[in-house]
mmCIF file with all atom_site columns, C-alpha atoms in Angstrom:
data_model
loop_
_atom_site.group_PDB
_atom_site.id
_atom_site.type_symbol
_atom_site.label_atom_id
_atom_site.label_alt_id
_atom_site.label_comp_id
_atom_site.label_asym_id
_atom_site.label_entity_id
_atom_site.label_seq_id
_atom_site.pdbx_PDB_ins_code
_atom_site.Cartn_x
_atom_site.Cartn_y
_atom_site.Cartn_z
_atom_site.occupancy
_atom_site.B_iso_or_equiv
_atom_site.pdbx_formal_charge
_atom_site.auth_seq_id
_atom_site.auth_comp_id
_atom_site.auth_asym_id
_atom_site.auth_atom_id
_atom_site.pdbx_PDB_model_num
ATOM 1   C CA . MET A 1 1   ? -0.085 0.010   0.049  1.00 34.00 ? 1   MET A CA 1
ATOM 2   C CA . LYS A 1 2   ? 1.176  3.355   -0.783 1.00 39.00 ? 2   LYS A CA 1
ATOM 3   C CA . ASN A 1 3   ? 0.075  6.427   1.212  1.00 46.00 ? 3   ASN A CA 1
ATOM 4   C CA . SER A 1 4   ? 1.051  10.238  1.029  1.00 52.00 ? 4   SER A CA 1
ATOM 5   C CA . PHE A 1 5   ? 1.769  11.854  4.360  1.00 58.00 ? 5   PHE A CA 1
ATOM 6   C CA . LYS A 1 6   ? -0.427 14.941  4.689  1.00 51.00 ? 6   LYS A CA 1
ATOM 7   C CA . LYS A 1 7   ? -0.289 17.161  7.546  1.00 53.00 ? 7   LYS A CA 1
ATOM 8   C CA . ASN A 1 8   ? -3.582 18.986  8.219  1.00 50.00 ? 8   ASN A CA 1
ATOM 9   C CA . ILE A 1 9   ? -2.837 22.396  9.641  1.00 47.00 ? 9   ILE A CA 1
ATOM 10  C CA . SER A 1 10  ? -4.914 23.770  12.383 1.00 45.00 ? 10  SER A CA 1
ATOM 11  C CA . ILE A 1 11  ? -6.794 26.894  11.656 1.00 39.00 ? 11  ILE A CA 1
ATOM 12  C CA . ILE A 1 12  ? -4.977 28.431  14.528 1.00 42.00 ? 12  ILE A CA 1
ATOM 13  C CA . LEU A 1 13  ? -1.963 29.086  12.227 1.00 47.00 ? 13  LEU A CA 1
ATOM 14  C CA . CYS A 1 14  ? -4.008 31.521  10.076 1.00 39.00 ? 14  CYS A CA 1
ATOM 15  C CA . PHE A 1 15  ? -4.656 33.826  12.898 1.00 41.00 ? 15  PHE A CA 1
ATOM 16  C CA . THR A 1 16  ? -1.156 34.149  13.991 1.00 46.00 ? 16  THR A CA 1
ATOM 17  C CA . LEU A 1 17  ? 0.435  35.519  10.922 1.00 50.00 ? 17  LEU A CA 1
ATOM 18  C CA . MET A 1 18  ? -0.500 39.222  11.017 1.00 50.00 ? 18  MET A CA 1
ATOM 19  C CA . LEU A 1 19  ? 1.576  42.021  12.484 1.00 51.00 ? 19  LEU A CA 1
ATOM 20  C CA . LEU A 1 20  ? 1.524  45.846  12.773 1.00 47.00 ? 20  LEU A CA 1
ATOM 21  C CA . LEU A 1 21  ? 3.497  47.684  10.066 1.00 45.00 ? 21  LEU A CA 1
ATOM 22  C CA . CYS A 1 22  ? 6.472  49.733  11.224 1.00 46.00 ? 22  CYS A CA 1
ATOM 23  C CA . SER A 1 23  ? 7.425  53.149  10.237 1.00 38.00 ? 23  SER A CA 1
ATOM 24  C CA . CYS A 1 24  ? 7.957  54.147  6.539  1.00 43.00 ? 24  CYS A CA 1
ATOM 25  C CA . GLY A 1 25  ? 11.682 54.129  6.976  1.00 37.00 ? 25  GLY A CA 1
ATOM 26  C CA . THR A 1 26  ? 11.990 50.429  7.708  1.00 53.00 ? 26  THR A CA 1
ATOM 27  C CA . LYS A 1 27  ? 13.873 48.384  5.222  1.00 82.00 ? 27  LYS A CA 1
ATOM 28  C CA . TYR A 1 28  ? 11.171 46.018  4.137  1.00 87.00 ? 28  TYR A CA 1
ATOM 29  C CA . GLU A 1 29  ? 13.506 43.565  2.571  1.00 91.00 ? 29  GLU A CA 1
ATOM 30  C CA . LYS A 1 30  ? 14.989 42.583  6.005  1.00 92.00 ? 30  LYS A CA 1
ATOM 31  C CA . LYS A 1 31  ? 11.812 43.151  7.957  1.00 90.00 ? 31  LYS A CA 1
ATOM 32  C CA . TYR A 1 32  ? 9.762  40.812  5.860  1.00 92.00 ? 32  TYR A CA 1
ATOM 33  C CA . GLN A 1 33  ? 12.514 38.179  5.915  1.00 94.00 ? 33  GLN A CA 1
ATOM 34  C CA . GLU A 1 34  ? 12.791 38.393  9.734  1.00 92.00 ? 34  GLU A CA 1
ATOM 35  C CA . TYR A 1 35  ? 8.935  38.013  9.796  1.00 92.00 ? 35  TYR A CA 1
ATOM 36  C CA . VAL A 1 36  ? 8.962  34.693  7.677  1.00 94.00 ? 36  VAL A CA 1
ATOM 37  C CA . LYS A 1 37  ? 11.864 33.402  9.870  1.00 95.00 ? 37  LYS A CA 1
ATOM 38  C CA . SER A 1 38  ? 10.044 34.077  13.012 1.00 93.00 ? 38  SER A CA 1
ATOM 39  C CA . LEU A 1 39  ? 7.044  32.155  11.740 1.00 93.00 ? 39  LEU A CA 1
ATOM 40  C CA . ILE A 1 40  ? 9.148  29.014  10.885 1.00 95.00 ? 40  ILE A CA 1
ATOM 41  C CA . ALA A 1 41  ? 11.155 29.362  14.316 1.00 95.00 ? 41  ALA A CA 1
ATOM 42  C CA . ILE A 1 42  ? 8.089  29.456  16.413 1.00 93.00 ? 42  ILE A CA 1
ATOM 43  C CA . ASN A 1 43  ? 6.138  26.591  14.649 1.00 93.00 ? 43  ASN A CA 1
ATOM 44  C CA . TYR A 1 44  ? 8.855  24.267  13.976 1.00 95.00 ? 44  TYR A CA 1
ATOM 45  C CA . LEU A 1 45  ? 11.523 25.078  16.642 1.00 96.00 ? 45  LEU A CA 1
ATOM 46  C CA . GLY A 1 46  ? 9.565  26.507  19.437 1.00 94.00 ? 46  GLY A CA 1
ATOM 47  C CA . VAL A 1 47  ? 11.730 29.592  19.461 1.00 95.00 ? 47  VAL A CA 1
ATOM 48  C CA . SER A 1 48  ? 9.382  32.278  20.442 1.00 92.00 ? 48  SER A CA 1
ATOM 49  C CA . GLU A 1 49  ? 11.357 35.508  20.983 1.00 91.00 ? 49  GLU A CA 1
ATOM 50  C CA . GLU A 1 50  ? 11.315 37.046  17.534 1.00 88.00 ? 50  GLU A CA 1
ATOM 51  C CA . TYR A 1 51  ? 7.817  35.861  17.038 1.00 86.00 ? 51  TYR A CA 1
ATOM 52  C CA . ILE A 1 52  ? 6.682  37.678  20.201 1.00 86.00 ? 52  ILE A CA 1
ATOM 53  C CA . LYS A 1 53  ? 8.584  40.752  19.335 1.00 83.00 ? 53  LYS A CA 1
ATOM 54  C CA . SER A 1 54  ? 7.001  40.778  15.847 1.00 78.00 ? 54  SER A CA 1
ATOM 55  C CA . THR A 1 55  ? 3.472  40.019  16.485 1.00 79.00 ? 55  THR A CA 1
ATOM 56  C CA . GLY A 1 56  ? 2.923  41.007  20.068 1.00 82.00 ? 56  GLY A CA 1
ATOM 57  C CA . ALA A 1 57  ? 1.743  37.468  20.899 1.00 85.00 ? 57  ALA A CA 1
ATOM 58  C CA . SER A 1 58  ? 2.168  36.481  24.502 1.00 90.00 ? 58  SER A CA 1
ATOM 59  C CA . LYS A 1 59  ? 4.580  33.677  25.416 1.00 92.00 ? 59  LYS A CA 1
ATOM 60  C CA . GLU A 1 60  ? 1.843  31.460  26.379 1.00 92.00 ? 60  GLU A CA 1
ATOM 61  C CA . ASP A 1 61  ? 0.145  31.766  23.133 1.00 90.00 ? 61  ASP A CA 1
ATOM 62  C CA . ALA A 1 62  ? 3.569  31.252  21.217 1.00 90.00 ? 62  ALA A CA 1
ATOM 63  C CA . ASP A 1 63  ? 4.164  28.201  23.225 1.00 93.00 ? 63  ASP A CA 1
ATOM 64  C CA . ALA A 1 64  ? 0.632  26.765  22.678 1.00 92.00 ? 64  ALA A CA 1
ATOM 65  C CA . LEU A 1 65  ? 1.108  27.264  18.899 1.00 91.00 ? 65  LEU A CA 1
ATOM 66  C CA . TYR A 1 66  ? 4.263  25.256  19.027 1.00 93.00 ? 66  TYR A CA 1
ATOM 67  C CA . GLU A 1 67  ? 2.906  22.565  21.107 1.00 95.00 ? 67  GLU A CA 1
ATOM 68  C CA . ALA A 1 68  ? -0.273 22.188  18.852 1.00 93.00 ? 68  ALA A CA 1
ATOM 69  C CA . ASN A 1 69  ? 1.904  21.915  15.580 1.00 93.00 ? 69  ASN A CA 1
ATOM 70  C CA . ALA A 1 70  ? 4.011  19.238  17.274 1.00 94.00 ? 70  ALA A CA 1
ATOM 71  C CA . GLU A 1 71  ? 0.826  17.363  18.391 1.00 94.00 ? 71  GLU A CA 1
ATOM 72  C CA . LEU A 1 72  ? -0.472 17.566  15.000 1.00 92.00 ? 72  LEU A CA 1
ATOM 73  C CA . LEU A 1 73  ? 2.500  16.140  13.572 1.00 94.00 ? 73  LEU A CA 1
ATOM 74  C CA . ALA A 1 74  ? 2.455  13.361  16.037 1.00 94.00 ? 74  ALA A CA 1
ATOM 75  C CA . ASN A 1 75  ? -1.071 12.528  15.199 1.00 92.00 ? 75  ASN A CA 1
ATOM 76  C CA . ASN A 1 76  ? -0.428 12.422  11.630 1.00 91.00 ? 76  ASN A CA 1
ATOM 77  C CA . ILE A 1 77  ? 2.633  10.108  12.057 1.00 93.00 ? 77  ILE A CA 1
ATOM 78  C CA . LEU A 1 78  ? 0.235  7.658   14.007 1.00 92.00 ? 78  LEU A CA 1
ATOM 79  C CA . THR A 1 79  ? -2.243 7.878   11.194 1.00 90.00 ? 79  THR A CA 1
ATOM 80  C CA . TYR A 1 80  ? 0.245  7.387   8.337  1.00 89.00 ? 80  TYR A CA 1
ATOM 81  C CA . TYR A 1 81  ? 1.603  4.197   9.922  1.00 90.00 ? 81  TYR A CA 1
ATOM 82  C CA . GLY A 1 82  ? -1.828 3.036   11.088 1.00 89.00 ? 82  GLY A CA 1
ATOM 83  C CA . ILE A 1 83  ? -0.613 3.168   14.800 1.00 91.00 ? 83  ILE A CA 1
ATOM 84  C CA . THR A 1 84  ? -3.283 2.755   17.360 1.00 88.00 ? 84  THR A CA 1
ATOM 85  C CA . ILE A 1 85  ? -2.744 3.797   20.967 1.00 85.00 ? 85  ILE A CA 1
ATOM 86  C CA . SER A 1 86  ? -6.102 3.263   22.814 1.00 78.00 ? 86  SER A CA 1
ATOM 87  C CA . ASP A 1 87  ? -5.162 3.932   26.489 1.00 72.00 ? 87  ASP A CA 1
ATOM 88  C CA . ALA A 1 88  ? -1.420 4.710   26.698 1.00 66.00 ? 88  ALA A CA 1
ATOM 89  C CA . SER A 1 89  ? -1.151 8.595   27.391 1.00 78.00 ? 89  SER A CA 1
ATOM 90  C CA . GLU A 1 90  ? 2.706  8.351   28.181 1.00 85.00 ? 90  GLU A CA 1
ATOM 91  C CA . MET A 1 91  ? 3.212  6.610   24.593 1.00 89.00 ? 91  MET A CA 1
ATOM 92  C CA . THR A 1 92  ? 1.252  9.383   23.024 1.00 90.00 ? 92  THR A CA 1
ATOM 93  C CA . GLU A 1 93  ? 3.409  11.939  24.822 1.00 94.00 ? 93  GLU A CA 1
ATOM 94  C CA . GLN A 1 94  ? 6.555  9.970   23.433 1.00 95.00 ? 94  GLN A CA 1
ATOM 95  C CA . TYR A 1 95  ? 5.124  10.380  19.761 1.00 95.00 ? 95  TYR A CA 1
ATOM 96  C CA . VAL A 1 96  ? 4.941  14.259  20.407 1.00 96.00 ? 96  VAL A CA 1
ATOM 97  C CA . GLU A 1 97  ? 8.476  14.166  21.690 1.00 97.00 ? 97  GLU A CA 1
ATOM 98  C CA . LEU A 1 98  ? 9.391  12.409  18.563 1.00 97.00 ? 98  LEU A CA 1
ATOM 99  C CA . ALA A 1 99  ? 7.614  15.075  16.554 1.00 96.00 ? 99  ALA A CA 1
ATOM 100 C CA . LYS A 1 100 ? 9.723  17.866  18.309 1.00 97.00 ? 100 LYS A CA 1
ATOM 101 C CA . THR A 1 101 ? 12.867 15.936  17.587 1.00 97.00 ? 101 THR A CA 1
ATOM 102 C CA . ILE A 1 102 ? 11.842 15.638  13.913 1.00 97.00 ? 102 ILE A CA 1
ATOM 103 C CA . TYR A 1 103 ? 11.029 19.453  13.669 1.00 96.00 ? 103 TYR A CA 1
ATOM 104 C CA . SER A 1 104 ? 14.225 20.287  15.504 1.00 97.00 ? 104 SER A CA 1
ATOM 105 C CA . LYS A 1 105 ? 16.104 18.933  12.392 1.00 96.00 ? 105 LYS A CA 1
ATOM 106 C CA . VAL A 1 106 ? 14.282 21.377  9.819  1.00 96.00 ? 106 VAL A CA 1
ATOM 107 C CA . ASN A 1 107 ? 16.762 22.692  7.342  1.00 97.00 ? 107 ASN A CA 1
ATOM 108 C CA . TYR A 1 108 ? 16.053 25.864  5.569  1.00 98.00 ? 108 TYR A CA 1
ATOM 109 C CA . LYS A 1 109 ? 17.117 29.313  4.503  1.00 98.00 ? 109 LYS A CA 1
ATOM 110 C CA . VAL A 1 110 ? 14.970 32.384  4.259  1.00 98.00 ? 110 VAL A CA 1
ATOM 111 C CA . SER A 1 111 ? 16.289 35.041  1.743  1.00 97.00 ? 111 SER A CA 1
ATOM 112 C CA . PRO A 1 112 ? 15.621 38.873  1.868  1.00 95.00 ? 112 PRO A CA 1
ATOM 113 C CA . ALA A 1 113 ? 12.395 39.954  0.584  1.00 96.00 ? 113 ALA A CA 1
ATOM 114 C CA . TYR A 1 114 ? 12.421 41.473  -2.862 1.00 95.00 ? 114 TYR A CA 1
ATOM 115 C CA . LYS A 1 115 ? 9.787  43.493  -4.879 1.00 94.00 ? 115 LYS A CA 1
ATOM 116 C CA . ASP A 1 116 ? 7.886  42.110  -7.946 1.00 95.00 ? 116 ASP A CA 1
ATOM 117 C CA . GLY A 1 117 ? 5.763  44.747  -9.261 1.00 93.00 ? 117 GLY A CA 1
ATOM 118 C CA . SER A 1 118 ? 3.751  46.118  -6.405 1.00 91.00 ? 118 SER A CA 1
ATOM 119 C CA . VAL A 1 119 ? 4.255  43.185  -4.060 1.00 94.00 ? 119 VAL A CA 1
ATOM 120 C CA . TYR A 1 120 ? 7.068  41.928  -1.882 1.00 95.00 ? 120 TYR A CA 1
ATOM 121 C CA . LEU A 1 121 ? 7.930  38.295  -2.107 1.00 97.00 ? 121 LEU A CA 1
ATOM 122 C CA . VAL A 1 122 ? 10.142 35.957  0.048  1.00 97.00 ? 122 VAL A CA 1
ATOM 123 C CA . ASP A 1 123 ? 11.933 32.849  -1.131 1.00 98.00 ? 123 ASP A CA 1
ATOM 124 C CA . VAL A 1 124 ? 12.361 30.043  1.324  1.00 98.00 ? 124 VAL A CA 1
ATOM 125 C CA . THR A 1 125 ? 14.776 27.279  0.406  1.00 98.00 ? 125 THR A CA 1
ATOM 126 C CA . ILE A 1 126 ? 13.952 24.153  2.226  1.00 98.00 ? 126 ILE A CA 1
ATOM 127 C CA . TYR A 1 127 ? 15.875 20.821  2.342  1.00 98.00 ? 127 TYR A CA 1
ATOM 128 C CA . PRO A 1 128 ? 12.843 18.418  2.957  1.00 96.00 ? 128 PRO A CA 1
ATOM 129 C CA . ILE A 1 129 ? 13.163 16.141  6.016  1.00 96.00 ? 129 ILE A CA 1
ATOM 130 C CA . ASN A 1 130 ? 13.729 12.609  4.600  1.00 94.00 ? 130 ASN A CA 1
ATOM 131 C CA . LEU A 1 131 ? 12.622 10.610  7.625  1.00 93.00 ? 131 LEU A CA 1
ATOM 132 C CA . PHE A 1 132 ? 10.133 8.349   5.888  1.00 91.00 ? 132 PHE A CA 1
ATOM 133 C CA . ALA A 1 133 ? 12.297 7.377   3.073  1.00 91.00 ? 133 ALA A CA 1
ATOM 134 C CA . GLN A 1 134 ? 15.325 6.847   5.208  1.00 93.00 ? 134 GLN A CA 1
ATOM 135 C CA . SER A 1 135 ? 13.361 4.541   7.662  1.00 95.00 ? 135 SER A CA 1
ATOM 136 C CA . SER A 1 136 ? 11.200 2.835   5.063  1.00 93.00 ? 136 SER A CA 1
ATOM 137 C CA . ALA A 1 137 ? 13.303 -0.509  4.923  1.00 95.00 ? 137 ALA A CA 1
ATOM 138 C CA . ASP A 1 138 ? 13.591 -0.742  8.669  1.00 96.00 ? 138 ASP A CA 1
ATOM 139 C CA . ILE A 1 139 ? 10.002 -0.022  9.326  1.00 95.00 ? 139 ILE A CA 1
ATOM 140 C CA . THR A 1 140 ? 9.062  -2.755  6.600  1.00 95.00 ? 140 THR A CA 1
ATOM 141 C CA . ASN A 1 141 ? 11.236 -5.364  8.201  1.00 96.00 ? 141 ASN A CA 1
ATOM 142 C CA . TYR A 1 142 ? 9.837  -4.559  11.735 1.00 96.00 ? 142 TYR A CA 1
ATOM 143 C CA . VAL A 1 143 ? 6.213  -4.706  10.581 1.00 95.00 ? 143 VAL A CA 1
ATOM 144 C CA . ASN A 1 144 ? 6.831  -8.020  8.775  1.00 95.00 ? 144 ASN A CA 1
ATOM 145 C CA . LYS A 1 145 ? 8.473  -9.446  11.805 1.00 96.00 ? 145 LYS A CA 1
ATOM 146 C CA . PHE A 1 146 ? 5.682  -8.294  14.007 1.00 95.00 ? 146 PHE A CA 1
ATOM 147 C CA . ASN A 1 147 ? 2.975  -9.607  11.615 1.00 94.00 ? 147 ASN A CA 1
ATOM 148 C CA . GLU A 1 148 ? 4.812  -12.981 11.695 1.00 96.00 ? 148 GLU A CA 1
ATOM 149 C CA . GLY A 1 149 ? 4.753  -12.908 15.630 1.00 96.00 ? 149 GLY A CA 1
ATOM 150 C CA . VAL A 1 150 ? 1.082  -12.226 15.586 1.00 94.00 ? 150 VAL A CA 1
ATOM 151 C CA . ALA A 1 151 ? 0.352  -15.185 13.034 1.00 94.00 ? 151 ALA A CA 1
ATOM 152 C CA . ASN A 1 152 ? 2.521  -17.366 15.410 1.00 95.00 ? 152 ASN A CA 1
ATOM 153 C CA . GLY A 1 153 ? 0.239  -16.347 18.373 1.00 95.00 ? 153 GLY A CA 1
ATOM 154 C CA . ASP A 1 154 ? 3.210  -14.584 20.164 1.00 95.00 ? 154 ASP A CA 1
ATOM 155 C CA . TYR A 1 155 ? 0.896  -11.925 21.454 1.00 94.00 ? 155 TYR A CA 1
ATOM 156 C CA . ASN A 1 156 ? -2.264 -13.942 22.349 1.00 95.00 ? 156 ASN A CA 1
ATOM 157 C CA . ASP A 1 157 ? -1.755 -13.348 25.932 1.00 95.00 ? 157 ASP A CA 1
ATOM 158 C CA . TYR A 1 158 ? -1.468 -9.570  25.680 1.00 94.00 ? 158 TYR A CA 1
ATOM 159 C CA . THR A 1 159 ? -4.079 -7.116  26.503 1.00 91.00 ? 159 THR A CA 1
ATOM 160 C CA . LEU A 1 160 ? -5.102 -4.719  23.871 1.00 89.00 ? 160 LEU A CA 1
ATOM 161 C CA . VAL A 1 161 ? -3.152 -2.159  25.542 1.00 88.00 ? 161 VAL A CA 1
ATOM 162 C CA . GLN A 1 162 ? -0.078 -4.343  25.874 1.00 90.00 ? 162 GLN A CA 1
ATOM 163 C CA . TYR A 1 163 ? -0.227 -5.236  22.248 1.00 92.00 ? 163 TYR A CA 1
ATOM 164 C CA . GLU A 1 164 ? -0.547 -1.704  20.911 1.00 91.00 ? 164 GLU A CA 1
ATOM 165 C CA . THR A 1 165 ? 2.214  -0.537  23.179 1.00 91.00 ? 165 THR A CA 1
ATOM 166 C CA . GLU A 1 166 ? 4.613  -3.325  21.957 1.00 93.00 ? 166 GLU A CA 1
ATOM 167 C CA . PHE A 1 167 ? 4.101  -2.462  18.350 1.00 94.00 ? 167 PHE A CA 1
ATOM 168 C CA . SER A 1 168 ? 4.210  1.389   18.751 1.00 94.00 ? 168 SER A CA 1
ATOM 169 C CA . THR A 1 169 ? 7.226  1.174   20.865 1.00 95.00 ? 169 THR A CA 1
ATOM 170 C CA . GLY A 1 170 ? 9.076  -0.672  18.151 1.00 96.00 ? 170 GLY A CA 1
ATOM 171 C CA . MET A 1 171 ? 7.941  1.789   15.513 1.00 96.00 ? 171 MET A CA 1
ATOM 172 C CA . LEU A 1 172 ? 8.998  4.700   17.956 1.00 96.00 ? 172 LEU A CA 1
ATOM 173 C CA . GLU A 1 173 ? 12.486 3.436   18.358 1.00 97.00 ? 173 GLU A CA 1
ATOM 174 C CA . ILE A 1 174 ? 12.936 3.181   14.474 1.00 97.00 ? 174 ILE A CA 1
ATOM 175 C CA . LEU A 1 175 ? 11.600 6.591   13.816 1.00 97.00 ? 175 LEU A CA 1
ATOM 176 C CA . ASN A 1 176 ? 13.613 8.056   16.724 1.00 96.00 ? 176 ASN A CA 1
ATOM 177 C CA . ASP A 1 177 ? 16.838 6.690   15.481 1.00 96.00 ? 177 ASP A CA 1
ATOM 178 C CA . ALA A 1 178 ? 16.021 8.048   12.033 1.00 95.00 ? 178 ALA A CA 1
ATOM 179 C CA . ALA A 1 179 ? 15.221 11.438  13.404 1.00 95.00 ? 179 ALA A CA 1
ATOM 180 C CA . LEU A 1 180 ? 18.474 11.748  15.254 1.00 94.00 ? 180 LEU A CA 1
ATOM 181 C CA . ASN A 1 181 ? 20.434 10.790  12.109 1.00 94.00 ? 181 ASN A CA 1
ATOM 182 C CA . MET A 1 182 ? 18.368 12.937  9.691  1.00 95.00 ? 182 MET A CA 1
ATOM 183 C CA . THR A 1 183 ? 18.947 13.024  5.997  1.00 95.00 ? 183 THR A CA 1
ATOM 184 C CA . TYR A 1 184 ? 17.301 15.350  3.529  1.00 96.00 ? 184 TYR A CA 1
ATOM 185 C CA . ALA A 1 185 ? 15.936 15.369  0.178  1.00 94.00 ? 185 ALA A CA 1
ATOM 186 C CA . ASP A 1 186 ? 17.053 17.746  -2.587 1.00 95.00 ? 186 ASP A CA 1
ATOM 187 C CA . PRO A 1 187 ? 16.197 21.339  -1.803 1.00 97.00 ? 187 PRO A CA 1
ATOM 188 C CA . VAL A 1 188 ? 13.047 23.156  -3.049 1.00 97.00 ? 188 VAL A CA 1
ATOM 189 C CA . THR A 1 189 ? 12.327 26.755  -3.022 1.00 98.00 ? 189 THR A CA 1
ATOM 190 C CA . VAL A 1 190 ? 8.912  28.005  -1.756 1.00 98.00 ? 190 VAL A CA 1
ATOM 191 C CA . THR A 1 191 ? 8.003  31.610  -2.715 1.00 98.00 ? 191 THR A CA 1
ATOM 192 C CA . VAL A 1 192 ? 5.473  33.475  -0.416 1.00 97.00 ? 192 VAL A CA 1
ATOM 193 C CA . GLU A 1 193 ? 3.813  36.840  -0.881 1.00 97.00 ? 193 GLU A CA 1
ATOM 194 C CA . ILE A 1 194 ? 3.745  39.404  1.955  1.00 94.00 ? 194 ILE A CA 1
ATOM 195 C CA . VAL A 1 195 ? 0.125  40.634  1.883  1.00 93.00 ? 195 VAL A CA 1
ATOM 196 C CA . VAL A 1 196 ? -0.290 44.296  3.025  1.00 88.00 ? 196 VAL A CA 1
ATOM 197 C CA . ASP A 1 197 ? -3.748 45.139  4.375  1.00 85.00 ? 197 ASP A CA 1
ATOM 198 C CA . GLY A 1 198 ? -3.992 48.598  5.795  1.00 82.00 ? 198 GLY A CA 1
ATOM 199 C CA . ASP A 1 199 ? -1.720 48.671  8.811  1.00 77.00 ? 199 ASP A CA 1
ATOM 200 C CA . THR A 1 200 ? -0.852 44.952  8.888  1.00 84.00 ? 200 THR A CA 1
ATOM 201 C CA . TYR A 1 201 ? 1.087  42.546  6.746  1.00 86.00 ? 201 TYR A CA 1
ATOM 202 C CA . TYR A 1 202 ? 1.082  38.810  6.632  1.00 90.00 ? 202 TYR A CA 1
ATOM 203 C CA . ILE A 1 203 ? 1.401  35.797  4.491  1.00 92.00 ? 203 ILE A CA 1
ATOM 204 C CA . SER A 1 204 ? -1.691 33.923  3.587  1.00 92.00 ? 204 SER A CA 1
ATOM 205 C CA . GLU A 1 205 ? -2.566 30.492  5.183  1.00 90.00 ? 205 GLU A CA 1
ATOM 206 C CA . ARG A 1 206 ? -2.159 28.963  1.745  1.00 93.00 ? 206 ARG A CA 1
ATOM 207 C CA . ASP A 1 207 ? 1.509  30.136  1.431  1.00 95.00 ? 207 ASP A CA 1
ATOM 208 C CA . PHE A 1 208 ? 2.246  28.970  4.920  1.00 93.00 ? 208 PHE A CA 1
ATOM 209 C CA . LEU A 1 209 ? 0.970  25.470  3.977  1.00 92.00 ? 209 LEU A CA 1
ATOM 210 C CA . LYS A 1 210 ? 3.389  25.547  1.033  1.00 94.00 ? 210 LYS A CA 1
ATOM 211 C CA . ILE A 1 211 ? 6.140  25.953  3.390  1.00 95.00 ? 211 ILE A CA 1
ATOM 212 C CA . ASP A 1 212 ? 4.712  23.191  5.631  1.00 93.00 ? 212 ASP A CA 1
ATOM 213 C CA . ALA A 1 213 ? 4.240  20.687  2.655  1.00 92.00 ? 213 ALA A CA 1
ATOM 214 C CA . ALA A 1 214 ? 7.771  21.216  1.582  1.00 95.00 ? 214 ALA A CA 1
ATOM 215 C CA . MET A 1 215 ? 9.257  20.531  5.123  1.00 95.00 ? 215 MET A CA 1
ATOM 216 C CA . ILE A 1 216 ? 8.900  16.720  5.228  1.00 93.00 ? 216 ILE A CA 1
ATOM 217 C CA . ASN A 1 217 ? 9.490  14.648  2.010  1.00 90.00 ? 217 ASN A CA 1
ATOM 218 C CA . SER A 1 218 ? 6.985  11.724  1.701  1.00 74.00 ? 218 SER A CA 1
ATOM 219 C CA . SER A 1 219 ? 6.127  11.324  -1.866 1.00 62.00 ? 219 SER A CA 1
ATOM 220 C CA . ASP A 1 220 ? 5.703  7.614   -3.014 1.00 53.00 ? 220 ASP A CA 1
ATOM 221 C CA . VAL A 1 221 ? 7.090  6.273   0.252  1.00 54.00 ? 221 VAL A CA 1
ATOM 222 C CA . PRO A 1 222 ? 5.615  2.632   0.758  1.00 53.00 ? 222 PRO A CA 1
ATOM 223 C CA . VAL A 1 223 ? 3.705  2.176   4.199  1.00 57.00 ? 223 VAL A CA 1
ATOM 224 C CA . PRO A 1 224 ? 3.675  -1.451  4.985  1.00 58.00 ? 224 PRO A CA 1
ATOM 225 C CA . GLU A 1 225 ? 0.197  -2.903  6.241  1.00 63.00 ? 225 GLU A CA 1
ATOM 226 C CA . THR A 1 226 ? -0.020 -4.025  9.878  1.00 56.00 ? 226 THR A CA 1
ATOM 227 C CA . THR A 1 227 ? -1.980 -6.969  10.740 1.00 47.00 ? 227 THR A CA 1
ATOM 228 C CA . SER A 1 228 ? -5.494 -6.023  11.726 1.00 39.00 ? 228 SER A CA 1
ATOM 229 C CA . GLU A 1 229 ? -5.775 -9.169  14.088 1.00 45.00 ? 229 GLU A CA 1
ATOM 230 C CA . ASP A 1 230 ? -5.403 -8.165  17.710 1.00 44.00 ? 230 ASP A CA 1
ATOM 231 C CA . ALA A 1 231 ? -4.231 -10.174 20.523 1.00 41.00 ? 231 ALA A CA 1
ATOM 232 C CA . GLU A 1 232 ? -6.931 -12.205 22.298 1.00 40.00 ? 232 GLU A CA 1
#
């Protein structure tokens, strides 16, 4: 089975992109560049200082944005691999920590803004995280071995929680190892437009989603099917 990893972005991101315009003497090329940098830093690295300075957001709101983004990635990883955690909050938290480790490896460069006609554009060069491709073989081997164990009755005495924890722990170990030894796909450049609206400027949610989509490479990565039979 082939599956495409898609991270559905919470609408909360859309409401955090606006800031007040500074004085006319400000160098827009650098200002807009720093603005885009601050958005990436808070969403993927949890670095909030510049974001707070630029937007006037509170530290609490900035931290909540980062946590929400990490939880979103964790949930999408679980969905992508068909991992079910029915009643193991500690395991869920470990997948959120995995998401933060993955995001700590984002590799990008934000260029100064430039004017194209009447609008300012910013180029973001991104080296997509290659986690899924680099761990694909290990994941497939693990799933095949686990399915063999299921067929052999190795987990018949497990409770549902024990069964799910056993499988998800093995997956977590593989993904954590890959995250700590991250490789990257070929760079891509995403161009975003600075939208000026009265006394505010921002990038659109669509443009932010373009950045987000480029951060993790997942095209045509095979996802092995796990055995649907649970331990009895």
